[in-house]
CSV table of N, CA and C in Angstrom, one decimal:
chain,number,residue,atom,x,y,z
A,1,MET,N,8.2,26.4,-8.3
A,1,MET,CA,7.8,25.1,-7.7
A,1,MET,C,7.4,25.5,-6.2
A,2,ALA,N,6.3,24.6,-5.8
A,2,ALA,CA,5.8,24.7,-4.4
A,2,ALA,C,6.7,24.2,-3.4
A,3,ALA,N,6.7,24.9,-2.2
A,3,ALA,CA,7.5,24.7,-1.2
A,3,ALA,C,7.0,23.2,-0.7
A,4,ARG,N,8.2,22.5,-0.2
A,4,ARG,CA,7.9,21.2,0.4
A,4,ARG,C,7.4,21.3,1.9
A,5,ARG,N,6.7,20.5,2.4
A,5,ARG,CA,6.3,20.5,3.8
A,5,ARG,C,6.5,19.1,4.4
A,6,ALA,N,6.7,19.0,5.6
A,6,ALA,CA,6.9,17.8,6.2
A,6,ALA,C,6.0,17.6,7.4
A,7,LEU,N,5.4,16.4,7.5
A,7,LEU,CA,4.7,16.1,8.7
A,7,LEU,C,4.8,14.8,9.3
A,8,THR,N,4.6,14.7,10.5
A,8,THR,CA,4.8,13.2,11.0
A,8,THR,C,3.4,12.4,11.0
A,9,ALA,N,3.9,11.2,10.8
A,9,ALA,CA,2.7,10.2,10.8
A,9,ALA,C,3.3,8.9,11.2
A,10,GLU,N,2.7,7.8,11.0
A,10,GLU,CA,3.0,6.3,11.4
A,10,GLU,C,2.8,5.4,10.4
A,11,VAL,N,3.9,4.7,10.3
A,11,VAL,CA,3.8,3.4,9.5
A,11,VAL,C,3.2,2.3,10.4
A,12,VAL,N,2.0,1.9,10.2
A,12,VAL,CA,1.3,1.0,10.9
A,12,VAL,C,1.3,-0.5,10.5
A,13,ALA,N,1.6,-0.8,9.2
A,13,ALA,CA,1.7,-1.9,8.8
A,13,ALA,C,2.4,-2.0,7.5
A,14,LEU,N,3.4,-3.2,7.2
A,14,LEU,CA,4.1,-3.3,6.1
A,14,LEU,C,3.9,-4.6,5.5
A,15,HIS,N,3.6,-4.9,4.3
A,15,HIS,CA,3.2,-6.1,3.8
A,15,HIS,C,4.2,-6.3,2.4
A,16,VAL,N,4.6,-7.7,2.4
A,16,VAL,CA,5.3,-8.1,1.3
A,16,VAL,C,4.9,-9.5,1.0
A,17,SER,N,4.4,-9.8,-0.2
A,17,SER,CA,3.8,-11.2,-0.5
A,17,SER,C,4.4,-11.5,-1.8
A,18,PRO,N,5.0,-12.8,-1.8
A,18,PRO,CA,5.6,-13.1,-3.0
A,18,PRO,C,4.7,-13.8,-4.1
A,19,VAL,N,3.4,-14.0,-3.7
A,19,VAL,CA,2.2,-14.5,-4.5
A,19,VAL,C,1.1,-13.8,-4.3
A,20,HIS,N,0.3,-13.8,-5.2
A,20,HIS,CA,-1.2,-13.4,-5.1
A,20,HIS,C,-2.1,-14.3,-4.3
A,21,ALA,N,-2.5,-13.7,-3.3
A,21,ALA,CA,-3.7,-14.6,-2.4
A,21,ALA,C,-5.0,-14.5,-2.9
A,22,TYR,N,-5.3,-13.3,-3.7
A,22,TYR,CA,-6.6,-13.0,-4.1
A,22,TYR,C,-6.7,-13.3,-5.4
A,23,GLU,N,-6.8,-14.5,-6.1
A,23,GLU,CA,-7.1,-14.9,-7.3
A,23,GLU,C,-8.1,-15.8,-7.6
A,24,GLY,N,-8.7,-15.8,-8.7
A,24,GLY,CA,-10.0,-16.6,-9.0
A,24,GLY,C,-11.2,-16.1,-8.4
A,25,ARG,N,-12.2,-16.8,-7.8
A,25,ARG,CA,-13.3,-16.4,-7.6
A,25,ARG,C,-13.5,-16.1,-5.8
A,26,PRO,N,-14.0,-15.0,-5.5
A,26,PRO,CA,-14.0,-14.6,-4.2
A,26,PRO,C,-14.6,-15.6,-3.2
A,27,ALA,N,-15.8,-16.2,-3.8
A,27,ALA,CA,-16.5,-17.2,-3.1
A,27,ALA,C,-15.8,-18.5,-2.7
A,28,ASP,N,-14.6,-18.7,-3.5
A,28,ASP,CA,-13.8,-19.8,-3.1
A,28,ASP,C,-12.9,-19.4,-2.0
A,29,GLY,N,-12.7,-18.3,-1.5
A,29,GLY,CA,-11.6,-17.9,-0.5
A,29,GLY,C,-10.2,-17.7,-1.1
A,30,PRO,N,-9.4,-16.9,-0.4
A,30,PRO,CA,-8.0,-16.5,-0.8
A,30,PRO,C,-7.2,-17.8,-0.5
A,31,ARG,N,-6.3,-17.9,-1.4
A,31,ARG,CA,-5.2,-19.2,-1.1
A,31,ARG,C,-4.3,-18.4,0.1
A,32,PRO,N,-3.6,-19.4,0.8
A,32,PRO,CA,-2.8,-18.8,1.9
A,32,PRO,C,-1.4,-18.2,1.4
A,33,ASP,N,-0.9,-17.4,2.1
A,33,ASP,CA,0.4,-16.8,1.7
A,33,ASP,C,1.4,-17.9,2.1
A,34,PRO,N,2.6,-18.0,1.4
A,34,PRO,CA,3.5,-19.1,1.6
A,34,PRO,C,4.2,-18.8,3.0
A,35,GLY,N,4.3,-17.4,3.3
A,35,GLY,CA,5.2,-17.1,4.4
A,35,GLY,C,4.4,-15.9,5.2
A,36,PRO,N,5.2,-15.3,6.0
A,36,PRO,CA,4.8,-14.1,6.9
A,36,PRO,C,4.2,-13.0,6.1
A,37,VAL,N,3.3,-12.3,6.4
A,37,VAL,CA,2.6,-11.5,5.6
A,37,VAL,C,3.0,-10.0,6.2
A,38,SER,N,3.1,-10.1,7.5
A,38,SER,CA,3.4,-8.6,8.2
A,38,SER,C,4.9,-8.7,8.3
A,39,ARG,N,5.5,-7.4,8.1
A,39,ARG,CA,7.0,-7.1,8.2
A,39,ARG,C,7.3,-6.2,9.2
A,40,ASP,N,8.4,-6.2,10.0
A,40,ASP,CA,8.6,-4.9,10.7
A,40,ASP,C,9.6,-4.0,9.9
A,41,HIS,N,10.0,-4.4,8.7
A,41,HIS,CA,10.8,-3.5,7.9
A,41,HIS,C,10.5,-4.1,6.4
A,42,VAL,N,10.9,-3.2,5.4
A,42,VAL,CA,10.9,-3.6,4.0
A,42,VAL,C,12.2,-2.8,3.4
A,43,VAL,N,12.4,-3.6,2.4
A,43,VAL,CA,13.6,-3.1,1.6
A,43,VAL,C,13.0,-2.5,0.3
A,44,VAL,N,13.4,-1.3,-0.1
A,44,VAL,CA,12.9,-0.5,-1.3
A,44,VAL,C,14.1,-0.3,-2.3
A,45,ARG,N,13.8,-0.7,-3.7
A,45,ARG,CA,14.7,-0.5,-4.6
A,45,ARG,C,14.0,0.4,-5.8
A,46,ALA,N,14.9,1.4,-6.0
A,46,ALA,CA,14.4,2.4,-7.0
A,46,ALA,C,13.8,1.7,-8.4
A,47,GLY,N,12.8,2.2,-8.8
A,47,GLY,CA,12.3,1.6,-10.0
A,47,GLY,C,11.9,0.3,-10.1
A,48,LEU,N,11.9,-0.5,-8.8
A,48,LEU,CA,11.8,-1.9,-8.9
A,48,LEU,C,10.6,-2.5,-7.8
A,49,GLY,N,10.6,-1.8,-6.8
A,49,GLY,CA,9.4,-2.1,-5.8
A,49,GLY,C,10.1,-2.5,-4.4
A,50,LEU,N,9.4,-3.6,-3.8
A,50,LEU,CA,9.8,-4.0,-2.5
A,50,LEU,C,10.4,-5.2,-2.7
A,51,VAL,N,11.7,-5.5,-2.3
A,51,VAL,CA,12.5,-6.8,-2.3
A,51,VAL,C,11.4,-7.9,-1.7
A,52,GLY,N,11.2,-9.0,-2.4
A,52,GLY,CA,10.4,-10.2,-2.1
A,52,GLY,C,9.1,-10.1,-2.5
A,53,ASP,N,8.4,-8.8,-2.9
A,53,ASP,CA,7.1,-8.5,-3.2
A,53,ASP,C,6.9,-9.2,-4.7
A,54,ARG,N,5.6,-9.8,-4.9
A,54,ARG,CA,5.2,-10.2,-6.2
A,54,ARG,C,5.3,-9.2,-7.4
A,55,TYR,N,5.4,-8.1,-7.1
A,55,TYR,CA,5.6,-7.0,-8.1
A,55,TYR,C,6.7,-6.4,-8.5
A,56,PHE,N,7.9,-6.9,-7.5
A,56,PHE,CA,9.2,-6.5,-7.6
A,56,PHE,C,9.8,-7.0,-9.0
A,57,ASN,N,10.3,-5.9,-9.7
A,57,ASN,CA,11.0,-5.8,-11.0
A,57,ASN,C,10.1,-6.6,-12.1
A,58,HIS,N,8.8,-6.3,-12.1
A,58,HIS,CA,8.1,-6.8,-13.1
A,58,HIS,C,7.8,-5.8,-14.0
A,59,ALA,N,8.0,-5.8,-15.2
A,59,ALA,CA,7.9,-4.6,-16.2
A,59,ALA,C,6.5,-4.1,-16.2
A,60,ALA,N,5.5,-5.0,-16.2
A,60,ALA,CA,4.1,-4.5,-16.3
A,60,ALA,C,3.7,-3.8,-15.0
A,61,HIS,N,4.5,-3.7,-13.8
A,61,HIS,CA,3.9,-3.1,-12.7
A,61,HIS,C,4.9,-2.0,-12.1
A,62,ARG,N,6.0,-1.7,-13.0
A,62,ARG,CA,6.8,-0.6,-12.8
A,62,ARG,C,6.4,0.5,-12.1
A,63,ARG,N,5.4,1.1,-12.6
A,63,ARG,CA,4.8,2.4,-12.1
A,63,ARG,C,3.7,2.1,-10.9
A,64,ALA,N,3.5,1.0,-10.6
A,64,ALA,CA,2.5,0.4,-9.7
A,64,ALA,C,3.2,-0.7,-8.7
A,65,ALA,N,4.5,-0.6,-8.6
A,65,ALA,CA,5.0,-1.7,-7.8
A,65,ALA,C,4.7,-1.7,-6.2
A,66,VAL,N,4.5,-0.4,-5.8
A,66,VAL,CA,4.4,-0.3,-4.3
A,66,VAL,C,3.0,0.6,-4.0
A,67,THR,N,2.2,-0.1,-3.1
A,67,THR,CA,0.9,0.4,-2.7
A,67,THR,C,1.0,1.1,-1.5
A,68,VAL,N,0.5,2.4,-1.3
A,68,VAL,CA,0.4,3.0,-0.2
A,68,VAL,C,-1.1,3.4,0.3
A,69,PHE,N,-1.4,3.2,1.6
A,69,PHE,CA,-2.8,3.1,1.9
A,69,PHE,C,-2.9,3.8,3.3
A,70,ALA,N,-4.0,4.4,3.4
A,70,ALA,CA,-4.2,5.3,4.9
A,70,ALA,C,-5.2,4.3,5.7
A,71,ALA,N,-4.6,4.1,7.0
A,71,ALA,CA,-5.5,3.2,7.8
A,71,ALA,C,-6.7,3.9,8.1
A,72,GLU,N,-6.7,5.3,8.1
A,72,GLU,CA,-8.2,6.0,8.4
A,72,GLU,C,-9.0,5.5,7.3
A,73,SER,N,-8.8,5.2,6.1
A,73,SER,CA,-9.6,4.7,5.0
A,73,SER,C,-10.3,3.5,5.6
A,74,LEU,N,-9.7,2.5,5.9
A,74,LEU,CA,-10.1,1.4,6.4
A,74,LEU,C,-11.1,1.6,7.6
A,75,GLU,N,-10.6,2.4,8.6
A,75,GLU,CA,-11.5,2.8,9.7
A,75,GLU,C,-12.9,3.3,9.1
A,76,GLY,N,-12.9,4.2,8.4
A,76,GLY,CA,-14.0,4.8,7.6
A,76,GLY,C,-15.0,3.6,7.1
A,77,VAL,N,-14.3,2.7,6.4
A,77,VAL,CA,-15.0,1.7,5.6
A,77,VAL,C,-15.8,1.0,6.9
A,78,ALA,N,-14.9,0.4,7.8
A,78,ALA,CA,-15.6,-0.3,8.8
A,78,ALA,C,-16.6,0.3,9.5
A,79,ALA,N,-16.6,1.8,9.9
A,79,ALA,CA,-17.7,2.4,10.6
A,79,ALA,C,-18.9,2.5,9.7
A,80,GLY,N,-18.8,2.8,8.3
A,80,GLY,CA,-19.8,2.9,7.3
A,80,GLY,C,-20.4,1.6,7.2
A,81,LEU,N,-20.0,0.4,7.4
A,81,LEU,CA,-20.5,-0.9,7.3
A,81,LEU,C,-21.1,-1.3,8.5
A,82,GLY,N,-20.7,-0.5,9.6
A,82,GLY,CA,-21.3,-1.1,11.0
A,82,GLY,C,-20.4,-2.2,11.7
A,83,LEU,N,-19.1,-2.3,11.2
A,83,LEU,CA,-18.5,-3.4,11.9
A,83,LEU,C,-17.9,-2.8,13.3
A,84,ALA,N,-17.8,-3.9,14.1
A,84,ALA,CA,-17.4,-3.4,15.5
A,84,ALA,C,-16.0,-2.8,15.7
A,85,ALA,N,-15.3,-3.2,14.7
A,85,ALA,CA,-13.6,-2.7,14.7
A,85,ALA,C,-13.2,-2.8,13.3
A,86,ALA,N,-12.1,-2.0,13.1
A,86,ALA,CA,-11.7,-2.1,11.8
A,86,ALA,C,-10.9,-3.3,11.6
A,87,PRO,N,-11.0,-3.9,10.3
A,87,PRO,CA,-10.2,-5.2,10.2
A,87,PRO,C,-8.6,-4.9,9.9
A,88,SER,N,-8.0,-5.9,10.1
A,88,SER,CA,-6.4,-5.8,10.0
A,88,SER,C,-6.2,-5.2,8.6
A,89,PRO,N,-5.2,-4.1,8.5
A,89,PRO,CA,-4.9,-3.4,7.0
A,89,PRO,C,-4.3,-4.3,6.2
A,90,LEU,N,-3.8,-5.7,6.9
A,90,LEU,CA,-3.2,-6.6,5.8
A,90,LEU,C,-4.1,-7.1,4.9
A,91,LEU,N,-5.4,-7.1,5.2
A,91,LEU,CA,-6.4,-7.7,4.4
A,91,LEU,C,-6.6,-7.1,3.2
A,92,VAL,N,-6.3,-5.6,2.9
A,92,VAL,CA,-6.5,-5.1,1.7
A,92,VAL,C,-5.2,-5.0,1.0
A,93,ARG,N,-4.2,-5.9,1.5
A,93,ARG,CA,-3.0,-6.2,0.7
A,93,ARG,C,-2.3,-5.1,0.0
A,94,ARG,N,-2.3,-4.0,0.9
A,94,ARG,CA,-1.5,-2.8,0.5
A,94,ARG,C,-0.1,-3.0,1.0
A,95,ASN,N,1.0,-2.5,0.5
A,95,ASN,CA,2.3,-2.7,1.0
A,95,ASN,C,2.6,-1.8,2.2
A,96,VAL,N,2.3,-0.4,2.0
A,96,VAL,CA,2.7,0.5,3.2
A,96,VAL,C,1.5,1.2,3.8
A,97,VAL,N,1.1,0.9,5.1
A,97,VAL,CA,-0.1,1.6,5.5
A,97,VAL,C,0.4,2.5,6.6
A,98,LEU,N,-0.2,3.7,6.3
A,98,LEU,CA,0.2,4.9,7.1
A,98,LEU,C,-1.0,5.4,7.8
A,99,ARG,N,-0.8,5.9,9.0
A,99,ARG,CA,-1.7,6.6,9.8
A,99,ARG,C,-1.3,8.2,10.0
A,100,GLY,N,-2.1,9.1,9.5
A,100,GLY,CA,-1.9,10.3,10.0
A,100,GLY,C,-1.5,11.1,8.6
A,101,PHE,N,-1.6,10.4,7.2
A,101,PHE,CA,-1.3,11.2,6.1
A,101,PHE,C,-2.4,10.8,5.1
A,102,ASP,N,-3.0,11.8,4.3
A,102,ASP,CA,-4.0,11.6,3.3
A,102,ASP,C,-3.4,11.1,2.1
A,103,VAL,N,-3.3,9.9,2.0
A,103,VAL,CA,-2.7,9.0,0.9
A,103,VAL,C,-3.7,9.2,-0.5
A,104,ASP,N,-5.0,9.2,-0.1
A,104,ASP,CA,-5.8,9.3,-1.4
A,104,ASP,C,-5.8,10.8,-1.7
A,105,GLY,N,-5.3,11.8,-1.2
A,105,GLY,CA,-5.1,13.0,-1.7
A,105,GLY,C,-4.0,13.3,-2.6
A,106,LEU,N,-3.2,12.3,-2.8
A,106,LEU,CA,-2.1,12.4,-3.7
A,106,LEU,C,-2.7,12.4,-5.1
A,107,ALA,N,-2.1,13.2,-6.0
A,107,ALA,CA,-2.4,13.3,-7.4
A,107,ALA,C,-1.3,12.6,-8.2
A,108,ARG,N,-1.7,12.2,-9.4
A,108,ARG,CA,-0.8,11.6,-10.2
A,108,ARG,C,0.5,12.4,-10.5
A,109,HIS,N,1.6,11.6,-10.3
A,109,HIS,CA,2.9,12.3,-10.3
A,109,HIS,C,3.3,13.1,-9.2
A,110,ASP,N,2.6,13.1,-8.1
A,110,ASP,CA,3.0,13.8,-7.0
A,110,ASP,C,4.3,12.9,-6.4
A,111,VAL,N,5.2,13.6,-6.0
A,111,VAL,CA,6.4,12.9,-5.4
A,111,VAL,C,6.3,13.3,-3.8
A,112,PHE,N,6.3,12.2,-3.1
A,112,PHE,CA,6.5,12.3,-1.6
A,112,PHE,C,7.6,11.4,-1.0
A,113,ALA,N,8.1,11.8,0.2
A,113,ALA,CA,9.3,10.9,0.6
A,113,ALA,C,8.7,10.5,2.0
A,114,LEU,N,9.1,9.3,2.4
A,114,LEU,CA,8.9,8.6,3.8
A,114,LEU,C,10.2,8.3,4.4
A,115,ASP,N,10.4,8.8,5.6
A,115,ASP,CA,11.7,8.5,6.2
A,115,ASP,C,11.2,8.0,7.8
A,116,THR,N,11.5,6.7,7.8
A,116,THR,CA,11.4,6.0,9.2
A,116,THR,C,12.5,6.0,10.0
A,117,GLY,N,13.6,6.7,9.5
A,117,GLY,CA,14.9,6.6,10.3
A,117,GLY,C,16.2,6.3,9.5
A,118,ASP,N,16.0,5.7,8.5
A,118,ASP,CA,17.1,5.4,7.7
A,118,ASP,C,17.5,6.0,6.5
A,119,GLY,N,16.7,7.1,6.4
A,119,GLY,CA,16.9,8.2,5.4
A,119,GLY,C,15.6,8.2,4.5
A,120,PRO,N,15.4,9.2,3.8
A,120,PRO,CA,14.2,9.3,2.9
A,120,PRO,C,14.2,8.5,1.9
A,121,VAL,N,12.9,7.8,1.5
A,121,VAL,CA,12.7,7.2,0.4
A,121,VAL,C,11.7,7.8,-0.4
A,122,ARG,N,11.9,8.4,-1.5
A,122,ARG,CA,11.0,9.1,-2.3
A,122,ARG,C,10.0,8.1,-3.4
A,123,PHE,N,8.9,8.5,-3.5
A,123,PHE,CA,7.9,7.7,-4.3
A,123,PHE,C,7.2,8.7,-5.3
A,124,GLU,N,6.9,8.2,-6.3
A,124,GLU,CA,6.0,9.0,-7.2
A,124,GLU,C,4.8,8.3,-7.3
A,125,ALA,N,3.7,9.0,-7.1
A,125,ALA,CA,2.3,8.4,-7.3
A,125,ALA,C,1.8,8.3,-8.7
A,126,HIS,N,1.3,7.3,-9.0
A,126,HIS,CA,0.8,7.1,-10.4
A,126,HIS,C,-0.6,6.9,-10.5
A,127,ARG,N,-1.3,6.0,-9.8
A,127,ARG,CA,-2.7,5.9,-10.0
A,127,ARG,C,-3.3,5.4,-8.6
A,128,PRO,N,-4.8,5.5,-8.6
A,128,PRO,CA,-5.4,4.9,-7.5
A,128,PRO,C,-5.1,3.4,-7.4
A,129,ALA,N,-5.0,2.9,-6.1
A,129,ALA,CA,-5.2,1.6,-6.0
A,129,ALA,C,-6.4,1.0,-5.8
A,130,ASN,N,-7.3,0.9,-6.9
A,130,ASN,CA,-8.6,0.7,-6.8
A,130,ASN,C,-9.1,-0.6,-6.2
A,131,PRO,N,-9.9,-0.8,-5.3
A,131,PRO,CA,-10.3,-2.1,-4.6
A,131,PRO,C,-11.0,-3.1,-5.5
A,132,CYS,N,-10.8,-4.4,-5.2
A,132,CYS,CA,-11.4,-5.4,-5.9
A,132,CYS,C,-12.7,-6.0,-5.2
A,133,ALA,N,-13.3,-7.0,-5.8
A,133,ALA,CA,-14.5,-7.6,-5.3
A,133,ALA,C,-14.1,-8.6,-4.1
A,134,TRP,N,-12.9,-9.0,-4.1
A,134,TRP,CA,-12.3,-9.7,-3.0
A,134,TRP,C,-12.6,-9.1,-1.6
A,135,MET,N,-12.7,-7.6,-1.5
A,135,MET,CA,-12.9,-6.8,-0.4
A,135,MET,C,-14.2,-7.4,0.3
A,136,ASP,N,-15.4,-7.6,-0.6
A,136,ASP,CA,-16.6,-8.1,0.1
A,136,ASP,C,-16.3,-9.5,0.7
A,137,ALA,N,-15.5,-10.2,0.3
A,137,ALA,CA,-15.2,-11.5,0.8
A,137,ALA,C,-14.4,-11.7,2.1
A,138,VAL,N,-13.2,-10.8,2.1
A,138,VAL,CA,-12.4,-10.8,3.2
A,138,VAL,C,-12.5,-9.8,4.4
A,139,ILE,N,-13.4,-8.8,4.1
A,139,ILE,CA,-13.6,-7.8,5.1
A,139,ILE,C,-15.1,-7.8,5.6
A,140,ALA,N,-16.0,-7.5,4.6
A,140,ALA,CA,-17.5,-7.6,4.9
A,140,ALA,C,-18.2,-7.3,3.6
A,141,PRO,N,-19.4,-7.7,3.5
A,141,PRO,CA,-20.2,-7.5,2.1
A,141,PRO,C,-20.3,-5.9,2.2
A,142,GLY,N,-20.1,-5.3,1.0
A,142,GLY,CA,-20.2,-4.0,1.0
A,142,GLY,C,-19.0,-3.1,0.8
A,143,ALA,N,-17.8,-3.9,1.4
A,143,ALA,CA,-16.5,-3.3,1.5
A,143,ALA,C,-15.9,-2.7,0.1
A,144,PHE,N,-16.2,-3.7,-1.0
A,144,PHE,CA,-15.7,-3.1,-2.3
A,144,PHE,C,-16.3,-2.0,-2.7
A,145,ARG,N,-17.5,-1.6,-2.6
A,145,ARG,CA,-18.0,-0.4,-2.9
A,145,ARG,C,-17.6,0.8,-2.0
A,146,ALA,N,-17.5,0.5,-0.6
A,146,ALA,CA,-17.3,1.3,0.3
A,146,ALA,C,-15.8,2.0,0.1
A,147,MET,N,-14.9,1.1,-0.3
A,147,MET,CA,-13.5,1.5,-0.4
A,147,MET,C,-13.2,2.2,-1.7
A,148,ARG,N,-14.2,2.3,-2.6
A,148,ARG,CA,-14.0,3.2,-3.9
A,148,ARG,C,-13.5,4.5,-3.6
A,149,GLY,N,-12.7,5.1,-4.1
A,149,GLY,CA,-12.0,6.5,-3.8
A,149,GLY,C,-11.2,6.5,-2.7
A,150,ARG,N,-11.0,5.5,-1.9
A,150,ARG,CA,-10.1,5.4,-0.8
A,150,ARG,C,-9.3,4.1,-0.7
A,151,GLY,N,-8.7,3.7,-1.7
A,151,GLY,CA,-8.1,2.5,-1.7
A,151,GLY,C,-6.6,2.6,-1.8
A,152,GLY,N,-6.0,3.8,-1.7
A,152,GLY,CA,-4.7,3.9,-1.6
A,152,GLY,C,-4.1,4.4,-3.0
A,153,VAL,N,-2.9,4.5,-3.3
A,153,VAL,CA,-2.2,4.8,-4.3
A,153,VAL,C,-1.0,4.0,-4.7
A,154,ARG,N,-1.0,3.5,-6.2
A,154,ARG,CA,0.1,2.8,-6.6
A,154,ARG,C,1.3,3.6,-6.9
A,155,CYS,N,2.3,3.3,-6.7
A,155,CYS,CA,3.6,4.4,-6.7
A,155,CYS,C,4.8,3.5,-7.3
A,156,VAL,N,5.7,4.4,-7.8
A,156,VAL,CA,7.1,3.9,-8.2
A,156,VAL,C,8.0,4.5,-7.2
A,157,PRO,N,8.9,3.4,-6.7
A,157,PRO,CA,10.0,4.2,-5.6
A,157,PRO,C,11.1,4.6,-6.5
A,158,LEU,N,11.4,5.9,-6.2
A,158,LEU,CA,12.7,6.8,-6.9
A,158,LEU,C,14.0,6.5,-6.2
A,159,ASP,N,14.1,6.0,-5.0
A,159,ASP,CA,15.2,5.7,-4.2
A,159,ASP,C,15.3,4.4,-3.7
A,160,ASP,N,16.3,3.9,-3.4
A,160,ASP,CA,16.8,2.7,-2.4
A,160,ASP,C,16.6,3.1,-1.1
A,161,GLY,N,16.0,2.1,-0.4
A,161,GLY,CA,16.0,2.6,1.0
A,161,GLY,C,15.6,1.4,1.9
A,162,VAL,N,15.0,1.7,3.1
A,162,VAL,CA,14.5,0.8,4.0
A,162,VAL,C,13.3,1.8,4.7
A,163,LEU,N,12.2,0.9,5.0
A,163,LEU,CA,11.1,1.6,5.7
A,163,LEU,C,10.7,0.7,6.8
A,164,ARG,N,10.5,1.2,7.9
A,164,ARG,CA,10.3,0.4,9.2
A,164,ARG,C,8.8,0.9,9.7
A,165,LEU,N,8.4,0.0,10.6
A,165,LEU,CA,7.2,0.2,11.5
A,165,LEU,C,7.5,1.4,12.4
A,166,GLY,N,6.4,2.2,12.7
A,166,GLY,CA,6.6,3.1,13.7
A,166,GLY,C,6.5,4.6,13.0
A,167,PRO,N,7.2,5.5,13.8
A,167,PRO,CA,6.9,7.0,13.4
A,167,PRO,C,7.6,7.2,11.9
A,168,VAL,N,7.0,8.1,11.3
A,168,VAL,CA,7.5,8.4,9.8
A,168,VAL,C,7.4,9.9,9.6
A,169,THR,N,8.4,10.5,9.0
A,169,THR,CA,8.4,11.8,8.4
A,169,THR,C,8.0,11.7,7.2
A,170,VAL,N,6.9,12.3,6.6
A,170,VAL,CA,6.4,12.4,5.5
A,170,VAL,C,6.6,13.8,4.6
A,171,THR,N,7.3,13.8,3.7
A,171,THR,CA,7.5,15.1,2.9
A,171,THR,C,6.8,15.2,1.5
A,172,VAL,N,6.1,16.2,1.5
A,172,VAL,CA,5.2,16.3,0.3
A,172,VAL,C,5.4,17.7,-0.3
């Protein structure tokens, strides 16, 4: 078994949404979230997802209940599209947005842990979080294509725990 390594990164955004905001046709625009979209912490439940999220405890999403995304990916998309600044990471509607960790470098079944001070929470990577055509509507034309291969990863949580904004120790 390969040796585990720990590195320091940062949780820059946390998102839990009870409903889909990107349904229907992108030309019609997203529907509003019924509550706050940005959180300072999230509660993680093993095998279920993030408490309060639309994918929590849904059998069809058990292996994809939590999406993890790299802030650097969005910055790269913004630069490639010539945007003046990177848009809010919440527009991509990923649950956990990290800075300083190569999320898209994770392979299927890789296990990694995030510890923001309340103890490590392990996740198992399952599949890429592919972007959708909504990215062209909410970020900029061309964002959908630009995000291919850097949309993050869908995971299943292996532990109960809490994640908070700020410094995080990532163990891979």
